[in-house]
Every structure is written in structure tokens, then in C-alpha cells.
PDB file of C-alpha atoms in Angstrom:
ATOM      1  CA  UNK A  22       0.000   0.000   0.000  1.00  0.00           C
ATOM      2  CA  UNK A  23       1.439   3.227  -1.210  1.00  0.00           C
ATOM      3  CA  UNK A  24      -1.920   5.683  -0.791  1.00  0.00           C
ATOM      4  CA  UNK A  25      -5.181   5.404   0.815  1.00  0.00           C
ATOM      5  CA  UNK A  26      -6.862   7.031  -1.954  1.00  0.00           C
ATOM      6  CA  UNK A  27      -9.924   5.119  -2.840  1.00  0.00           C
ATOM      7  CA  UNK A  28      -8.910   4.381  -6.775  1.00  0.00           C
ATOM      8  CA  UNK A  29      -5.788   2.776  -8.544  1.00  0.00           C
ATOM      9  CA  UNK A  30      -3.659   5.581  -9.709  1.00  0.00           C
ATOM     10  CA  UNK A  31      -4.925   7.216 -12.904  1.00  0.00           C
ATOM     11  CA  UNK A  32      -8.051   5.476 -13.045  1.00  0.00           C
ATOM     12  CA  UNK A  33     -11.350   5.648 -11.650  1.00  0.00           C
ATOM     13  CA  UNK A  34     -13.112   1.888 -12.526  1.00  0.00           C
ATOM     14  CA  UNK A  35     -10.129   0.195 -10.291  1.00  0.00           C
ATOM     15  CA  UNK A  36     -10.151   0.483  -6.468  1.00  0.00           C
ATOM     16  CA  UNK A  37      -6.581   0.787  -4.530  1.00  0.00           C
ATOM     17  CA  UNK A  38      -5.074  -1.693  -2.572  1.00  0.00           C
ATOM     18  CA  UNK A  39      -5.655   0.383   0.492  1.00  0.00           C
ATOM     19  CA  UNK A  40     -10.190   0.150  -0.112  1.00  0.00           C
ATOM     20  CA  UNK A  41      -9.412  -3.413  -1.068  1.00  0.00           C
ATOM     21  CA  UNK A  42      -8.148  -3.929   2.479  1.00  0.00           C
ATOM     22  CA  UNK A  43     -10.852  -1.634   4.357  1.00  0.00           C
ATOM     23  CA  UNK A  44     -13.415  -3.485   2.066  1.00  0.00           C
ATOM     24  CA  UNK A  45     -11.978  -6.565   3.820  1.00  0.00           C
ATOM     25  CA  UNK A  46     -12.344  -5.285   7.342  1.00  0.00           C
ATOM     26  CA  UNK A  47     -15.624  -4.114   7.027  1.00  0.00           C
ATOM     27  CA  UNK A  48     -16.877  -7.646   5.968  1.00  0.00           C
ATOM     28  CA  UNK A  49     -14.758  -8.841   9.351  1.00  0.00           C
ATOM     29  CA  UNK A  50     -16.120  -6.620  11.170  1.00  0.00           C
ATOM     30  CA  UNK A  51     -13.349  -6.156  13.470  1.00  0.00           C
ATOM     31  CA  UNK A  52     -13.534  -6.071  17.108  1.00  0.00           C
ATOM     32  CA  UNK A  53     -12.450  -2.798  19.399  1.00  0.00           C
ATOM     33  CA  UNK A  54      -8.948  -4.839  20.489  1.00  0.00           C
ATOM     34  CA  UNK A  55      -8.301  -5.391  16.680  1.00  0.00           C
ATOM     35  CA  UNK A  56      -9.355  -1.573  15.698  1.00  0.00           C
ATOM     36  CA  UNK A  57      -6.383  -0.400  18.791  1.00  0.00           C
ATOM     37  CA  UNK A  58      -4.213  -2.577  17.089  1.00  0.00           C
ATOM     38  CA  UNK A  59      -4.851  -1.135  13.126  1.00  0.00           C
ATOM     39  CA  UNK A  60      -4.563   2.829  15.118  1.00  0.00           C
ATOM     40  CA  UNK A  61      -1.705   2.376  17.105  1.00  0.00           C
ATOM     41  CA  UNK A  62       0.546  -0.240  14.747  1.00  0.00           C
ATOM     42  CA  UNK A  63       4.065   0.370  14.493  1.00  0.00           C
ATOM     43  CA  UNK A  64       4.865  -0.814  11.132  1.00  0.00           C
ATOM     44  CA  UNK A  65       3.084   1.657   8.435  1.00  0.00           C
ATOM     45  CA  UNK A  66       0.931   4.555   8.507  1.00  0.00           C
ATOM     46  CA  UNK A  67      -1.204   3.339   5.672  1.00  0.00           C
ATOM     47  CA  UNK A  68      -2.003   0.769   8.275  1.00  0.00           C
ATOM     48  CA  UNK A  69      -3.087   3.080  10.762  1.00  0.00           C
ATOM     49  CA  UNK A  70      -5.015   5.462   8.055  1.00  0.00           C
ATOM     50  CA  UNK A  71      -7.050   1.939   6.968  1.00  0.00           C
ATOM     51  CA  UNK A  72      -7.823   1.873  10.517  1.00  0.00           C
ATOM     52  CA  UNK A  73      -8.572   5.499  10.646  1.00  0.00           C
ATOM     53  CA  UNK A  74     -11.030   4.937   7.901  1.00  0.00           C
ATOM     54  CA  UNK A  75     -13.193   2.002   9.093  1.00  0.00           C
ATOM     55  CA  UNK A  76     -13.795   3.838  12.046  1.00  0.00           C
ATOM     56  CA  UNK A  77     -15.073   7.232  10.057  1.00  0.00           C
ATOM     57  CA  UNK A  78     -17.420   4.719   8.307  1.00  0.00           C
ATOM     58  CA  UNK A  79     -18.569   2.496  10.722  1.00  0.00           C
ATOM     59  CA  UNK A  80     -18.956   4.063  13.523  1.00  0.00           C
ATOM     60  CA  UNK A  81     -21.486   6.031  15.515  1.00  0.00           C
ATOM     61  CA  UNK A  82     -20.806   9.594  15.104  1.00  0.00           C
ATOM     62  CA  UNK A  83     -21.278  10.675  18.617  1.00  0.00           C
ATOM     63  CA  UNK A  84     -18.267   8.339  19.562  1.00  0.00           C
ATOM     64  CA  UNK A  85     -16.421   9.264  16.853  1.00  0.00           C
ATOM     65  CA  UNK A  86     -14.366  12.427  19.039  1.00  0.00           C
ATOM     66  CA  UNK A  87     -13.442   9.397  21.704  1.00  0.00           C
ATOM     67  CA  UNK A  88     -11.429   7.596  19.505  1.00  0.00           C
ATOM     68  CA  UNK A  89      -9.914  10.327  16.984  1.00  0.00           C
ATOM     69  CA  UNK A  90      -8.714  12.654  20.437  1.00  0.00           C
ATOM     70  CA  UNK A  91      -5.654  10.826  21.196  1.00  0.00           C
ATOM     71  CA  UNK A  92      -3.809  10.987  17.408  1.00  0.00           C
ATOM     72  CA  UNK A  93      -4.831  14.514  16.753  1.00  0.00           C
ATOM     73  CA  UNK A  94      -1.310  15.109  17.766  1.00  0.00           C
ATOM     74  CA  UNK A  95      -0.053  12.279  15.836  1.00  0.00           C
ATOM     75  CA  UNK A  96       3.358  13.419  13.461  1.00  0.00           C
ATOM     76  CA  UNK A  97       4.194  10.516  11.735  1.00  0.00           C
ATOM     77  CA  UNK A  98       3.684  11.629   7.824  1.00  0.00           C
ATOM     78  CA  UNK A  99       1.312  10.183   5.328  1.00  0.00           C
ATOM     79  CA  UNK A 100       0.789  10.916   1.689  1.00  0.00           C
ATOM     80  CA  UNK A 101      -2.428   9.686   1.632  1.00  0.00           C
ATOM     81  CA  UNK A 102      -2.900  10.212  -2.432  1.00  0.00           C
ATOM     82  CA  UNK A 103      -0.484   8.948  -5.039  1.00  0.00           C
ATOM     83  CA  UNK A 104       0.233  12.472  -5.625  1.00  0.00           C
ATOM     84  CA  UNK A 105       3.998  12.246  -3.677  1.00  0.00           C
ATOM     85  CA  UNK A 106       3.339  16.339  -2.930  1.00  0.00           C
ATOM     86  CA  UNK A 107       0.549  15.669  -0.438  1.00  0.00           C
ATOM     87  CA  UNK A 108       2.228  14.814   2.882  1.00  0.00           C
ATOM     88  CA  UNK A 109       0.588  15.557   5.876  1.00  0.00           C
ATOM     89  CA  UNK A 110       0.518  14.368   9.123  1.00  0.00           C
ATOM     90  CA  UNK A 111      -1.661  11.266  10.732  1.00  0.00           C
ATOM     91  CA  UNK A 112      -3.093  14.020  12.737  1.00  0.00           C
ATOM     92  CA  UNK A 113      -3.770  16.414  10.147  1.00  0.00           C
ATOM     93  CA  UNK A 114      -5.054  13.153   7.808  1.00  0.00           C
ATOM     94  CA  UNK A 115      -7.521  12.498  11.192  1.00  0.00           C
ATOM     95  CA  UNK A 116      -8.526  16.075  11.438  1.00  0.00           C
ATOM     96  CA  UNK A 117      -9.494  15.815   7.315  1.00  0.00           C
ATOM     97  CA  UNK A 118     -11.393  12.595   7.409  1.00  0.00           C
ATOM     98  CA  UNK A 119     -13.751  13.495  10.180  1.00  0.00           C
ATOM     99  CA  UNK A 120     -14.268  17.411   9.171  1.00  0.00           C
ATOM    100  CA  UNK A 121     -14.436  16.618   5.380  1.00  0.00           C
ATOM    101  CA  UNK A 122     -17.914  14.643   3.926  1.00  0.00           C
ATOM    102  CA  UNK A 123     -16.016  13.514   0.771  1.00  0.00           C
ATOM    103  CA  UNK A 124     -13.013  11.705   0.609  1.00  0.00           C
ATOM    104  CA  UNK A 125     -10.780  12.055  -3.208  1.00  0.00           C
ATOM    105  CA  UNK A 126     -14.009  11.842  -5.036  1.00  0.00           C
ATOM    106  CA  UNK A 127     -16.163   9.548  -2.829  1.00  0.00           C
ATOM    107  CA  UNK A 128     -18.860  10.580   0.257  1.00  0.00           C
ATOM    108  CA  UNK A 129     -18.334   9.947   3.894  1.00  0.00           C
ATOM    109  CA  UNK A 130     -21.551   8.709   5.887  1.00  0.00           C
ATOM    110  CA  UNK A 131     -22.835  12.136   6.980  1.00  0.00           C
ATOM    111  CA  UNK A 132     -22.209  13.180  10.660  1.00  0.00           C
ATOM    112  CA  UNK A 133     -25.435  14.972  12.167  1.00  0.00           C
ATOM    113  CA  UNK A 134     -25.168  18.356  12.176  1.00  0.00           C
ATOM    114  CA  UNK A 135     -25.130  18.976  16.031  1.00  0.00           C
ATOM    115  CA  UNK A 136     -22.335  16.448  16.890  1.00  0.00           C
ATOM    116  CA  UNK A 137     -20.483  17.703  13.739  1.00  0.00           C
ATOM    117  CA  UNK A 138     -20.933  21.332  15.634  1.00  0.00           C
ATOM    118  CA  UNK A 139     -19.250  20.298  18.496  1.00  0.00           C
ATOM    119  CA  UNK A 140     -16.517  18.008  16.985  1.00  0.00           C
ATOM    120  CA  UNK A 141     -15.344  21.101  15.470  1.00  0.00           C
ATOM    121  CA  UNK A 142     -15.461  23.344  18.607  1.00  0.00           C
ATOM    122  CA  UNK A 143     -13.430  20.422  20.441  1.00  0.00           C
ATOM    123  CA  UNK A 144     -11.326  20.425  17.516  1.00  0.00           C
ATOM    124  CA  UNK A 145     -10.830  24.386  18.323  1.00  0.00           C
ATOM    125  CA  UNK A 146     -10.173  23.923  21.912  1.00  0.00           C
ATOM    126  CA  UNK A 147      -7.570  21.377  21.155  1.00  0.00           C
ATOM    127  CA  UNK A 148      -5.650  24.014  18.998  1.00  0.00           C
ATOM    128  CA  UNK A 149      -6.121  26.405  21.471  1.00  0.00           C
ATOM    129  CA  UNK A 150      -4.939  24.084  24.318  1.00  0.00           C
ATOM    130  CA  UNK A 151      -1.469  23.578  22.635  1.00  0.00           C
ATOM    131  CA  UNK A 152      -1.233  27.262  21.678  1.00  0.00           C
ATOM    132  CA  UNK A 153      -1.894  27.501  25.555  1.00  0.00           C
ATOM    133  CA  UNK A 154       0.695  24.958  26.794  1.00  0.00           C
ATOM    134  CA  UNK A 155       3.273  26.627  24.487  1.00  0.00           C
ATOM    135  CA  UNK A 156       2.932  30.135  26.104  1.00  0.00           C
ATOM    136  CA  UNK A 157       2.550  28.169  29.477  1.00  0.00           C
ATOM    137  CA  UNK A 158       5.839  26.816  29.270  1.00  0.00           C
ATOM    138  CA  UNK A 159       7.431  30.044  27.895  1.00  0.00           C
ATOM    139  CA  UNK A 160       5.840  31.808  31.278  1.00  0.00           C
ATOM    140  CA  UNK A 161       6.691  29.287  33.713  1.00  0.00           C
ATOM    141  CA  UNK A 162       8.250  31.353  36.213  1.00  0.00           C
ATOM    142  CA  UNK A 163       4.784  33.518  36.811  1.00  0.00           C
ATOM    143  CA  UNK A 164       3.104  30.146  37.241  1.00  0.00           C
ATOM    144  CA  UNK A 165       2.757  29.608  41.354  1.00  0.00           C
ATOM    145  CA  UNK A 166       0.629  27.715  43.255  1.00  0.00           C
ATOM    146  CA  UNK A 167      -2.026  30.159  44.223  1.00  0.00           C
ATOM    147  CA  UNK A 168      -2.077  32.310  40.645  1.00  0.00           C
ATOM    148  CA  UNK A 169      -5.534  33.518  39.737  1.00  0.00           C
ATOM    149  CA  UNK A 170      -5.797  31.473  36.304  1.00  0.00           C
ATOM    150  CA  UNK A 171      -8.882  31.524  32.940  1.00  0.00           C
ATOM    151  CA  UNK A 172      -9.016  28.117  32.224  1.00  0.00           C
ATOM    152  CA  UNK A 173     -11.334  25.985  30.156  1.00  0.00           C
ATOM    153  CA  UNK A 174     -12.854  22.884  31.543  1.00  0.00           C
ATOM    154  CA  UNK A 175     -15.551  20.430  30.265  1.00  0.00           C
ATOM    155  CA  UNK A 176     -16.847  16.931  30.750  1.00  0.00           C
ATOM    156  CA  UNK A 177     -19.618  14.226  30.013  1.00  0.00           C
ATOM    157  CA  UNK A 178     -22.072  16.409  31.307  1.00  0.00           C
ATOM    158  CA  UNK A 179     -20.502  20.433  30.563  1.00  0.00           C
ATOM    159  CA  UNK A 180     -19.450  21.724  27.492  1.00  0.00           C
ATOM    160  CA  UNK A 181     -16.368  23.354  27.174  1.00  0.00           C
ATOM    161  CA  UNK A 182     -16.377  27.132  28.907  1.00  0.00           C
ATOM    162  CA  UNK A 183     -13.995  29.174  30.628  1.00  0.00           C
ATOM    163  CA  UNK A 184     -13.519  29.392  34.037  1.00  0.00           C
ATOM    164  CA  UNK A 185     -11.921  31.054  36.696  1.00  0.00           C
ATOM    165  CA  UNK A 186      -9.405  29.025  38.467  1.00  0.00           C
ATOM    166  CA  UNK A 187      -5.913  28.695  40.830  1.00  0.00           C
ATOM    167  CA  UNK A 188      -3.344  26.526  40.603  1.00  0.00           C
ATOM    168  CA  UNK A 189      -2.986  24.185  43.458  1.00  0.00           C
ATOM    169  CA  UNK A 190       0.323  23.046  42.403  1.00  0.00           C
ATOM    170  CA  UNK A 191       3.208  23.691  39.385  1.00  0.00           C
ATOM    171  CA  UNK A 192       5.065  19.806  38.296  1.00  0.00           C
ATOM    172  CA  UNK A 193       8.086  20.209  37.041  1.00  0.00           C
TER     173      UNK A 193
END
């Protein structure tokens, strides 16, 4: 496997090896310790974007965000067409699948519109949580254990908000 694109390069009729594999999958119907193994295996990243896949198409959209959290991060590269130009990384390839409702030429199942609202806001908060950490560790020194702190905070039950806060402790 060389892309993840749906269709052999320079046709449209053929499908890639890649769709030939998730096509495989989805008649398995894999199991949640299989689907860890596809997103977390050491070997390929086309492996791990196969995985990515079956779960964009499979699975219930409001559990989606549970899943995809943990590799927004991710920075092992992909070039997930057979266009060599278009590296990116898994985390930017996890960020497309689940914002984007087509995929090179094919359609994603469609995510309802309210989870697809807030997928994008957690999406946001994410961004803005490393933009935080970075300037966190730049100001380190005027981070004490009883600072007056904004933070934002959210759970099962909240959605994300701002809130005002003080730090009980500083690690490191």
C-alpha cells in the first residue's frame, strides 16, 4: 500500500489496494482490540489510516471524538494520495477525514449536524490548548501555586467554557 486514496492511480473503474483492504475489514467486522491494534501499529501509517477509515465509516458519530482525540497530535507523515506532494501528518489526515464529507471523489456517511458542531469546537479547543501549553511553558516562572488562572474545563455532562481558576500546584 502506497496511498489510501480510494482508486488505482490514474483510473477511476479500479479500487486501490488500500479500499481493497478496508473493504476486507468491514466484511470482518473487526472487534475494538483489533481496531487499537490497526490505530496504534508500528509498522506503516497506511495501516493506521485503513484503521482510521473504518472507524469514520462504521462508527457512531457521537463516539467518533473518543477515539480520533488521542492521534490529533499524531506526526508521523502520510501521503495519503499517489500524488507524492501531499504529505501531511496522521493528525492532520484524522482532522481531514472526520471534518471533510467527501473523501478524493467519494462521500463519507454524513455526521449529524449537532455532533459535527461540536466536533469542530473540540477540535478548536484542542488548537487552542497547545497554543496555551506553548505560552505556558514560555511563562513558567509567573506560574505559582495560588495564581488567579482563565481556564477551560468540560466533561460528560458540561461543554467546554472558561472558568476562573488557581493553581494548586506547578510539576516540574
Amino acid at each position: 500500500v502506497s496511498h489510501v486514496a480510494p482508486w488505482q492511480t490514474g483510473t477511476t473503474r479500479t479500487p486501490s489496494t488500500a479500499f481493497c483492504l478496508l473493504m476486507k475489514f468491514l466484511c470482518m467486522r473487526l472487534t475494538e482490540k483489533q481496531m487499537l491494534g490497526l490505530l496504534h501499529h508500528q509498522d506503516s501509517p497506511y495501516i493506521r489510516a485503513i484503521g482510521f477509515l473504518y472507524l469514520r465509516y462504521t462508527h457512531p458519530p457521537k463516539l467518533l471524538w473518543d477515539w480520533i482525540e488521542p492521534f490529533l497530535d499524531d506526526e508521523e507523515e502520510i501521503t495519503p494520495s499517489p500524488d507524492p506532494s501531499s504529505k501531511m501528518t496522521m493528525g492532520q489526515y484524522v482532522q481531514k477525514i472526520v471534518s471533510d464529507m467527501q473523501y478524493y471523489g467519494t462521500m463519507l456517511p454524513r455526521i449529524p449536524v449537532p455532533i459535527e458542531r461540536k466536533m469542530k469546537v473540540l477540535m478548536l479547543l484542542h488548537e487552542e490548548k497547545k497554543k496555551r501549553a506553548a505560552l505556558n511553558r514560555s511563562q513558567r516562572h509567573r506560574l505559582k501555586p495560588g495564581a488567579k488562572i482563565r481556564a477551560i474545563y468540560s466533561d460528560a455532562d458540561n461543554d467546554p467554557a472558561w472558568y476562573e481558576a488557581e493553581i494548586l500546584q506547578v510539576e516540574g
